[in-house]
Amino acid sequence: MVKVMRSSPARTSVTLADVAALAKVSTSTASLAYRRTGSITERTRARILAAAAEIGYAGPNPTARSLKSGRSGIVGIIVAGTVRRAFQNPVAMATMSGLSEALDELDVGQLLLSHRSESGDRSARLLDGMPVDAVVFLTRGEEFDGLLPSMRARHIPMVGVEGPHEEGVTLVDIDDASGMAVLARHVRDLGHTRIGVVMRSTRIDANGPPGPIEPIDANLETISNRTIRERLRAVASVFPDAVRVEAGGRELDSGEIAAGRLLDQASPPTAILAQNDMLAVGTLRAAAVRGLEVPRDLTVTGFDGAHIPLLGRRLTTVEQPLHERGLQAGRMVGELLAGGAPSGIVLPVVFREGDTSGPPPRA
Amino acid sequence: MVKVMRSSPARTSVTLADVAALAKVSTSTASLAYRRTGSITERTRARILAAAAEIGYAGPNPTARSLKSGRSGIVGIIVAGTVRRAFQNPVAMATMSGLSEALDELDVGQLLLSHRSESGDRSARLLDGMPVDAVVFLTRGEEFDGLLPSMRARHIPMVGVEGPHEEGVTLVDIDDASGMAVLARHVRDLGHTRIGVVMRSTRIDANGPPGPIEPIDANLETISNRTIRERLRAVASVFPDAVRVEAGGRELDSGEIAAGRLLDQASPPTAILAQNDMLAVGTLRAAAVRGLEVPRDLTVTGFDGAHIPLLGRRLTTVEQPLHERGLQAGRMVGELLAGGAPSGIVLPVVFREGDTSGPPPRA
DNA sequence: GCCCACTATCGAAACGATGCGATTCGCATC
DNA sequence: GATGCGAATCGCATCGTTTCGATAGTGGGC
């Protein structure tokens, strides 16, 4: 039996046909032994399973099965940037946790994919090559839009968490605008008039210096991320004269530097609305470094409710139902897979007054 | 054109054959347009792609492609318990982060699966139905052993992070034993003789009361989790007379309660070795509650290096290269997929002296 | 102008399972 | 012992690609 060794796999796998042959039944009958539908004698089934065990057959090949059925049992979860970075982001993780809870329930596999627009081609091809029954875009911005056409062509249902409205994407949204408006009104009711906003970086990966100080509503339409844009707009609706500065990155340090830029002005704001809790913590640091006491000298607010451990303070912020929105997204995937057409939802946020906001210092 | 609506999918998908027909080529040629091997005129390829665009063909069906090629481009990542819980576990996340970094590099999809032995059937069937090219068991204990036979039968390469040695599983291990031994010797060199160990819960999900106080080496062989067992054995080799108590769960509270049981004895230990940092923090709390000052009245050590924010203290602990072991696991997956047969590795741990250990109080 | 060596294209056979329709079997009934 | 009927089993087409071997076409060398 001299046989040329095949250079690659040599993976002579056992197939259902082999099992059938050994059990002396047709492959269709052998298949029956593994399905729940169709009728088969308990005796033959036992014989088939015994044969399978004998030659080490581990059950039907999932790929072949998917090909016939048109379903893979896999849901793609697409995060921005890298999977690694998503694992370090508390907001993403809290959402994931809810999403996973719901998907676990559905008995589907969860395929994690990352996408960044720069290396768009590569990750788009990766997604295109994956046998997914549905996809969830996690905290989506516009960077995912390049992926939509091919998903639509394949009739793959899509669920988006945050992000722009796009045909075919069922959206689980958070009522950002009114959340931010509530915060702004809270600050206004306290008596503040000079307001600064530390806004989230519009860059995805880069880390750099903060942007310039600009009017709150400068070139709003050029900001492609809807979430960022709407939060700014909400502030503008309450404080048309507020100014903003964009953080250079997503870390705490970037928030501190950006806030510092606002505080070092000749006539600094008496309240700083940060666009998320991480930036707010950075802002608190910037204040501490400059000897400002919060809230006596400066009011600081956040946005998120990501439960960042906070040295004994309670941040005045707006809490997003992060886990809940993940759950809802998972539930929608379930409905879509079942052939339904769920409508998108907008989840409310909850204002939570902490001890970082108070009346402005007397002039 | 009255046509009966098919009750189910109706998902009339466009296939390569349709594209070929429109472009007036054979399907084999149409396939060539999407492959990198084989020769095809640039003109024909363009014609084919144009046809594809015209009828909305999004590229070859991944499932069919996998069936032919025998590869799915998917690596399964299996965590214990639920995916959700894994997202909340800092040790798992740090490892994941390294693993994802390596897998991103390989351009493979990462399929998250959970497995708990109780509902073993269900999750085993889920895994069996997934088209994975390789699997990684994340921080594996024995609960995954039921999954091995079928993976072996399918010739699916396996990588384990922690866990018992099993045929066919390439292991990325951490030198637990010597790490714990280093800690024990550190404590011995400080002069301690009465030692207590707060050990990790051997239960997976449940939460309950702590176990009884037992000799350090009682029934060691009945503890199925190798990691837990070896850490105990390492302590026993230095302190044969130490006692241990098992935490009732994985949370901080469980650690506090278990440590309390040790501290409330008539003649309490002067040093408590906790089996991980979370339990150590719980132990610190138990000490604080009882008015014990650390390290003056009690020495506390941890294990992990999961960087738990610690109110200004630095825990005496042993740091595991968590991110690194994830990276290594990913690298091994790469080697295995390329047909290699990497050998397992044992990563060293690093002792880090903090300010929670000191000489025992004078009697 | 003929033949050869390529190259681009094609046809058909897999890949491993499933499901429909047809066939056979077992068994009770007349 | 023939007949009828449901249940168990079988054969074959099929899912959408890829790939191998075969065929047609192209151009160059003489």
mmCIF file of N, CA and C in Angstrom, chain B residues 144-234:
data_model
loop_
_atom_site.group_PDB
_atom_site.id
_atom_site.type_symbol
_atom_site.label_atom_id
_atom_site.label_comp_id
_atom_site.label_asym_id
_atom_site.label_seq_id
_atom_site.Cartn_x
_atom_site.Cartn_y
_atom_site.Cartn_z
ATOM 1 N N PHE B 144 -14.590 21.154 30.418
ATOM 2 C CA PHE B 144 -14.603 21.086 28.961
ATOM 3 C C PHE B 144 -14.309 19.697 28.420
ATOM 4 N N ASP B 145 -13.962 18.784 29.311
ATOM 5 C CA ASP B 145 -13.498 17.495 28.821
ATOM 6 C C ASP B 145 -14.540 16.749 27.997
ATOM 7 N N GLY B 146 -15.812 17.013 28.283
ATOM 8 C CA GLY B 146 -16.857 16.347 27.519
ATOM 9 C C GLY B 146 -16.870 16.766 26.056
ATOM 10 N N LEU B 147 -16.236 17.897 25.770
ATOM 11 C CA LEU B 147 -16.256 18.387 24.396
ATOM 12 C C LEU B 147 -15.136 17.779 23.556
ATOM 13 N N LEU B 148 -14.146 17.242 24.232
ATOM 14 C CA LEU B 148 -12.952 16.817 23.508
ATOM 15 C C LEU B 148 -13.175 15.703 22.481
ATOM 16 N N PRO B 149 -13.898 14.630 22.853
ATOM 17 C CA PRO B 149 -13.987 13.508 21.906
ATOM 18 C C PRO B 149 -14.460 13.930 20.529
ATOM 19 N N SER B 150 -15.495 14.752 20.511
ATOM 20 C CA SER B 150 -16.024 15.087 19.200
ATOM 21 C C SER B 150 -15.067 15.997 18.430
ATOM 22 N N MET B 151 -14.360 16.856 19.133
ATOM 23 C CA MET B 151 -13.361 17.688 18.462
ATOM 24 C C MET B 151 -12.249 16.813 17.880
ATOM 25 N N ARG B 152 -11.873 15.840 18.661
ATOM 26 C CA ARG B 152 -10.831 14.931 18.181
ATOM 27 C C ARG B 152 -11.310 14.174 16.952
ATOM 28 N N ALA B 153 -12.546 13.694 17.003
ATOM 29 C CA ALA B 153 -13.067 12.926 15.881
ATOM 30 C C ALA B 153 -13.069 13.768 14.609
ATOM 31 N N ARG B 154 -13.301 15.047 14.772
ATOM 32 C CA ARG B 154 -13.320 15.930 13.602
ATOM 33 C C ARG B 154 -11.943 16.439 13.227
ATOM 34 N N HIS B 155 -10.951 16.049 13.976
ATOM 35 C CA HIS B 155 -9.588 16.524 13.720
ATOM 36 C C HIS B 155 -9.493 18.033 13.843
ATOM 37 N N ILE B 156 -10.235 18.594 14.782
ATOM 38 C CA ILE B 156 -10.155 20.034 14.974
ATOM 39 C C ILE B 156 -9.083 20.337 16.010
ATOM 40 N N PRO B 157 -8.085 21.114 15.622
ATOM 41 C CA PRO B 157 -6.998 21.414 16.560
ATOM 42 C C PRO B 157 -7.510 22.184 17.769
ATOM 43 N N MET B 158 -6.947 21.873 18.926
ATOM 44 C CA MET B 158 -7.403 22.529 20.156
ATOM 45 C C MET B 158 -6.243 23.166 20.904
ATOM 46 N N VAL B 159 -6.514 24.332 21.432
ATOM 47 C CA VAL B 159 -5.542 25.012 22.276
ATOM 48 C C VAL B 159 -6.217 25.278 23.614
ATOM 49 N N GLY B 160 -5.520 24.995 24.688
ATOM 50 C CA GLY B 160 -6.092 25.236 26.002
ATOM 51 C C GLY B 160 -5.318 26.308 26.738
ATOM 52 N N VAL B 161 -6.044 27.203 27.389
ATOM 53 C CA VAL B 161 -5.389 28.168 28.259
ATOM 54 C C VAL B 161 -5.673 27.703 29.683
ATOM 55 N N GLU B 162 -4.645 27.307 30.380
ATOM 56 C CA GLU B 162 -4.804 26.630 31.666
ATOM 57 C C GLU B 162 -5.436 25.259 31.448
ATOM 58 N N GLY B 163 -5.645 24.559 32.527
ATOM 59 C CA GLY B 163 -6.385 23.318 32.429
ATOM 60 C C GLY B 163 -5.501 22.094 32.385
ATOM 61 N N PRO B 164 -6.145 20.950 32.488
ATOM 62 C CA PRO B 164 -5.413 19.685 32.553
ATOM 63 C C PRO B 164 -4.763 19.350 31.218
ATOM 64 N N HIS B 165 -3.764 18.530 31.272
ATOM 65 C CA HIS B 165 -3.144 18.037 30.045
ATOM 66 C C HIS B 165 -4.039 16.973 29.451
ATOM 67 N N GLU B 166 -4.356 17.127 28.202
ATOM 68 C CA GLU B 166 -5.183 16.120 27.543
ATOM 69 C C GLU B 166 -4.614 15.918 26.149
ATOM 70 N N GLU B 167 -4.683 14.711 25.698
ATOM 71 C CA GLU B 167 -4.202 14.405 24.366
ATOM 72 C C GLU B 167 -4.864 15.317 23.339
ATOM 73 N N GLY B 168 -4.045 15.910 22.506
ATOM 74 C CA GLY B 168 -4.593 16.718 21.426
ATOM 75 C C GLY B 168 -4.840 18.168 21.783
ATOM 76 N N VAL B 169 -4.642 18.508 23.044
ATOM 77 C CA VAL B 169 -4.839 19.904 23.431
ATOM 78 C C VAL B 169 -3.476 20.551 23.666
ATOM 79 N N THR B 170 -3.137 21.511 22.847
ATOM 80 C CA THR B 170 -1.887 22.229 23.053
ATOM 81 C C THR B 170 -2.112 23.245 24.165
ATOM 82 N N LEU B 171 -1.262 23.183 25.167
ATOM 83 C CA LEU B 171 -1.543 23.953 26.365
ATOM 84 C C LEU B 171 -0.685 25.209 26.495
ATOM 85 N N VAL B 172 -1.339 26.309 26.832
ATOM 86 C CA VAL B 172 -0.615 27.512 27.227
ATOM 87 C C VAL B 172 -0.844 27.636 28.719
ATOM 88 N N ASP B 173 0.196 27.397 29.453
ATOM 89 C CA ASP B 173 -0.002 27.296 30.883
ATOM 90 C C ASP B 173 0.759 28.386 31.607
ATOM 91 N N ILE B 174 0.416 28.538 32.846
ATOM 92 C CA ILE B 174 1.114 29.517 33.655
ATOM 93 C C ILE B 174 1.750 28.749 34.793
ATOM 94 N N ASP B 175 2.911 29.171 35.165
ATOM 95 C CA ASP B 175 3.629 28.418 36.177
ATOM 96 C C ASP B 175 3.059 28.710 37.566
ATOM 97 N N ASP B 176 1.816 28.273 37.736
ATOM 98 C CA ASP B 176 1.095 28.475 38.986
ATOM 99 C C ASP B 176 1.870 28.008 40.194
ATOM 100 N N ALA B 177 2.335 26.774 40.068
ATOM 101 C CA ALA B 177 2.939 26.148 41.232
ATOM 102 C C ALA B 177 4.094 26.991 41.746
ATOM 103 N N SER B 178 5.020 27.363 40.861
ATOM 104 C CA SER B 178 6.150 28.093 41.412
ATOM 105 C C SER B 178 5.741 29.504 41.809
ATOM 106 N N GLY B 179 4.737 30.057 41.140
ATOM 107 C CA GLY B 179 4.273 31.376 41.545
ATOM 108 C C GLY B 179 3.776 31.353 42.984
ATOM 109 N N MET B 180 2.957 30.373 43.279
ATOM 110 C CA MET B 180 2.415 30.301 44.629
ATOM 111 C C MET B 180 3.522 29.960 45.618
ATOM 112 N N ALA B 181 4.461 29.133 45.178
ATOM 113 C CA ALA B 181 5.570 28.767 46.058
ATOM 114 C C ALA B 181 6.405 29.996 46.395
ATOM 115 N N VAL B 182 6.601 30.847 45.421
ATOM 116 C CA VAL B 182 7.374 32.069 45.665
ATOM 117 C C VAL B 182 6.682 32.918 46.731
ATOM 118 N N LEU B 183 5.380 33.045 46.591
ATOM 119 C CA LEU B 183 4.624 33.819 47.576
ATOM 120 C C LEU B 183 4.754 33.191 48.963
ATOM 121 N N ALA B 184 4.607 31.876 49.001
ATOM 122 C CA ALA B 184 4.665 31.182 50.290
ATOM 123 C C ALA B 184 6.035 31.379 50.933
ATOM 124 N N ARG B 185 7.084 31.261 50.139
ATOM 125 C CA ARG B 185 8.422 31.440 50.701
ATOM 126 C C ARG B 185 8.636 32.874 51.178
ATOM 127 N N HIS B 186 8.091 33.807 50.419
ATOM 128 C CA HIS B 186 8.172 35.215 50.825
ATOM 129 C C HIS B 186 7.569 35.376 52.220
ATOM 130 N N VAL B 187 6.422 34.786 52.408
ATOM 131 C CA VAL B 187 5.729 34.888 53.694
ATOM 132 C C VAL B 187 6.500 34.149 54.791
ATOM 133 N N ARG B 188 7.065 33.009 54.423
ATOM 134 C CA ARG B 188 7.840 32.263 55.410
ATOM 135 C C ARG B 188 9.077 33.064 55.815
ATOM 136 N N ASP B 189 9.727 33.662 54.813
ATOM 137 C CA ASP B 189 10.938 34.418 55.111
ATOM 138 C C ASP B 189 10.640 35.620 55.999
ATOM 139 N N LEU B 190 9.408 36.102 55.956
ATOM 140 C CA LEU B 190 9.038 37.206 56.838
ATOM 141 C C LEU B 190 8.873 36.727 58.274
ATOM 142 N N GLY B 191 8.767 35.411 58.428
ATOM 143 C CA GLY B 191 8.697 34.853 59.769
ATOM 144 C C GLY B 191 7.348 34.259 60.161
ATOM 145 N N HIS B 192 6.415 34.218 59.219
ATOM 146 C CA HIS B 192 5.091 33.696 59.562
ATOM 147 C C HIS B 192 5.106 32.183 59.691
ATOM 148 N N THR B 193 4.235 31.694 60.565
ATOM 149 C CA THR B 193 4.118 30.246 60.722
ATOM 150 C C THR B 193 2.658 29.797 60.712
ATOM 151 N N ARG B 194 1.752 30.674 61.177
ATOM 152 C CA ARG B 194 0.328 30.310 61.144
ATOM 153 C C ARG B 194 -0.281 30.891 59.870
ATOM 154 N N ILE B 195 -0.600 29.989 58.928
ATOM 155 C CA ILE B 195 -0.986 30.416 57.582
ATOM 156 C C ILE B 195 -2.395 29.945 57.241
ATOM 157 N N GLY B 196 -3.165 30.826 56.651
ATOM 158 C CA GLY B 196 -4.475 30.445 56.139
ATOM 159 C C GLY B 196 -4.532 30.698 54.641
ATOM 160 N N VAL B 197 -5.270 29.874 53.946
ATOM 161 C CA VAL B 197 -5.420 30.048 52.504
ATOM 162 C C VAL B 197 -6.904 30.225 52.202
ATOM 163 N N VAL B 198 -7.236 31.270 51.449
ATOM 164 C CA VAL B 198 -8.598 31.394 50.938
ATOM 165 C C VAL B 198 -8.554 30.891 49.515
ATOM 166 N N MET B 199 -9.164 29.753 49.299
ATOM 167 C CA MET B 199 -9.063 29.158 47.972
ATOM 168 C C MET B 199 -10.261 29.488 47.108
ATOM 169 N N ARG B 200 -10.035 29.401 45.802
ATOM 170 C CA ARG B 200 -11.089 29.687 44.836
ATOM 171 C C ARG B 200 -12.212 28.675 44.960
ATOM 172 N N SER B 201 -13.370 29.103 44.648
ATOM 173 C CA SER B 201 -14.510 28.197 44.665
ATOM 174 C C SER B 201 -14.343 27.144 43.585
ATOM 175 N N THR B 202 -14.656 25.908 43.930
ATOM 176 C CA THR B 202 -14.597 24.865 42.914
ATOM 177 C C THR B 202 -15.918 24.766 42.169
ATOM 178 N N ARG B 203 -16.901 25.465 42.700
ATOM 179 C CA ARG B 203 -18.181 25.502 41.999
ATOM 180 C C ARG B 203 -18.059 26.471 40.839
ATOM 181 N N ILE B 204 -18.844 26.258 39.831
ATOM 182 C CA ILE B 204 -18.708 27.138 38.682
ATOM 183 C C ILE B 204 -19.628 28.332 38.776
ATOM 184 N N ASP B 205 -20.854 28.091 39.015
ATOM 185 C CA ASP B 205 -21.789 29.195 38.941
ATOM 186 C C ASP B 205 -22.346 29.603 40.293
ATOM 187 N N ALA B 206 -22.539 28.602 41.102
ATOM 188 C CA ALA B 206 -23.282 28.843 42.329
ATOM 189 C C ALA B 206 -22.596 29.854 43.231
ATOM 190 N N ASN B 207 -23.351 30.350 44.147
ATOM 191 C CA ASN B 207 -22.857 31.255 45.146
ATOM 192 C C ASN B 207 -23.434 30.761 46.460
ATOM 193 N N GLY B 208 -22.589 30.618 47.443
ATOM 194 C CA GLY B 208 -23.117 30.080 48.690
ATOM 195 C C GLY B 208 -22.189 30.386 49.837
ATOM 196 N N PRO B 209 -22.350 29.690 50.924
ATOM 197 C CA PRO B 209 -21.482 29.893 52.089
ATOM 198 C C PRO B 209 -20.102 29.302 51.814
ATOM 199 N N PRO B 210 -19.099 29.776 52.538
ATOM 200 C CA PRO B 210 -17.758 29.208 52.364
ATOM 201 C C PRO B 210 -17.704 27.798 52.910
ATOM 202 N N GLY B 211 -16.652 27.081 52.558
ATOM 203 C CA GLY B 211 -16.486 25.722 53.049
ATOM 204 C C GLY B 211 -15.931 25.740 54.473
ATOM 205 N N PRO B 212 -15.716 24.561 55.035
ATOM 206 C CA PRO B 212 -15.157 24.468 56.382
ATOM 207 C C PRO B 212 -13.647 24.734 56.364
ATOM 208 N N ILE B 213 -13.101 24.966 57.528
ATOM 209 C CA ILE B 213 -11.649 25.111 57.630
ATOM 210 C C ILE B 213 -11.029 23.720 57.641
ATOM 211 N N GLU B 214 -10.120 23.499 56.721
ATOM 212 C CA GLU B 214 -9.531 22.171 56.567
ATOM 213 C C GLU B 214 -8.017 22.279 56.498
ATOM 214 N N PRO B 215 -7.333 21.170 56.731
ATOM 215 C CA PRO B 215 -5.884 21.164 56.508
ATOM 216 C C PRO B 215 -5.616 21.463 55.036
ATOM 217 N N ILE B 216 -4.518 22.127 54.764
ATOM 218 C CA ILE B 216 -4.204 22.575 53.402
ATOM 219 C C ILE B 216 -4.228 21.437 52.396
ATOM 220 N N ASP B 217 -3.826 20.215 52.849
ATOM 221 C CA ASP B 217 -3.710 19.135 51.873
ATOM 222 C C ASP B 217 -4.801 18.074 51.997
ATOM 223 N N ALA B 218 -5.939 18.473 52.594
ATOM 224 C CA ALA B 218 -7.011 17.498 52.755
ATOM 225 C C ALA B 218 -7.630 17.139 51.405
ATOM 226 N N ASN B 219 -7.653 15.864 51.118
ATOM 227 C CA ASN B 219 -8.333 15.378 49.910
ATOM 228 C C ASN B 219 -7.952 16.138 48.655
ATOM 229 N N LEU B 220 -6.710 16.473 48.551
ATOM 230 C CA LEU B 220 -6.295 17.255 47.386
ATOM 231 C C LEU B 220 -6.689 16.588 46.077
ATOM 232 N N GLU B 221 -6.578 15.260 46.080
ATOM 233 C CA GLU B 221 -6.823 14.557 44.811
ATOM 234 C C GLU B 221 -8.278 14.642 44.357
ATOM 235 N N THR B 222 -9.165 15.041 45.269
ATOM 236 C CA THR B 222 -10.569 15.128 44.839
ATOM 237 C C THR B 222 -10.892 16.479 44.212
ATOM 238 N N ILE B 223 -9.934 17.371 44.244
ATOM 239 C CA ILE B 223 -10.171 18.666 43.605
ATOM 240 C C ILE B 223 -9.827 18.540 42.136
ATOM 241 N N SER B 224 -10.819 18.637 41.288
ATOM 242 C CA SER B 224 -10.562 18.304 39.890
ATOM 243 C C SER B 224 -9.857 19.423 39.142
ATOM 244 N N ASN B 225 -10.017 20.654 39.594
ATOM 245 C CA ASN B 225 -9.378 21.753 38.872
ATOM 246 C C ASN B 225 -7.884 21.799 39.187
ATOM 247 N N ARG B 226 -7.126 21.562 38.150
ATOM 248 C CA ARG B 226 -5.687 21.432 38.349
ATOM 249 C C ARG B 226 -5.059 22.718 38.872
ATOM 250 N N THR B 227 -5.524 23.844 38.342
ATOM 251 C CA THR B 227 -4.947 25.120 38.758
ATOM 252 C C THR B 227 -5.112 25.316 40.261
ATOM 253 N N ILE B 228 -6.333 25.106 40.727
ATOM 254 C CA ILE B 228 -6.599 25.275 42.149
ATOM 255 C C ILE B 228 -5.757 24.290 42.967
ATOM 256 N N ARG B 229 -5.724 23.076 42.494
ATOM 257 C CA ARG B 229 -5.036 22.019 43.221
ATOM 258 C C ARG B 229 -3.538 22.317 43.343
ATOM 259 N N GLU B 230 -2.952 22.730 42.236
ATOM 260 C CA GLU B 230 -1.507 22.939 42.261
ATOM 261 C C GLU B 230 -1.124 24.134 43.111
ATOM 262 N N ARG B 231 -1.997 25.112 43.126
ATOM 263 C CA ARG B 231 -1.674 26.263 43.965
ATOM 264 C C ARG B 231 -1.703 25.847 45.440
ATOM 265 N N LEU B 232 -2.631 24.992 45.792
ATOM 266 C CA LEU B 232 -2.697 24.504 47.167
ATOM 267 C C LEU B 232 -1.466 23.672 47.490
ATOM 268 N N ARG B 233 -1.129 22.813 46.561
ATOM 269 C CA ARG B 233 0.001 21.922 46.782
ATOM 270 C C ARG B 233 1.291 22.730 46.998
ATOM 271 N N ALA B 234 1.397 23.822 46.238
ATOM 272 C CA ALA B 234 2.593 24.658 46.370
ATOM 273 C C ALA B 234 2.671 25.252 47.773
#
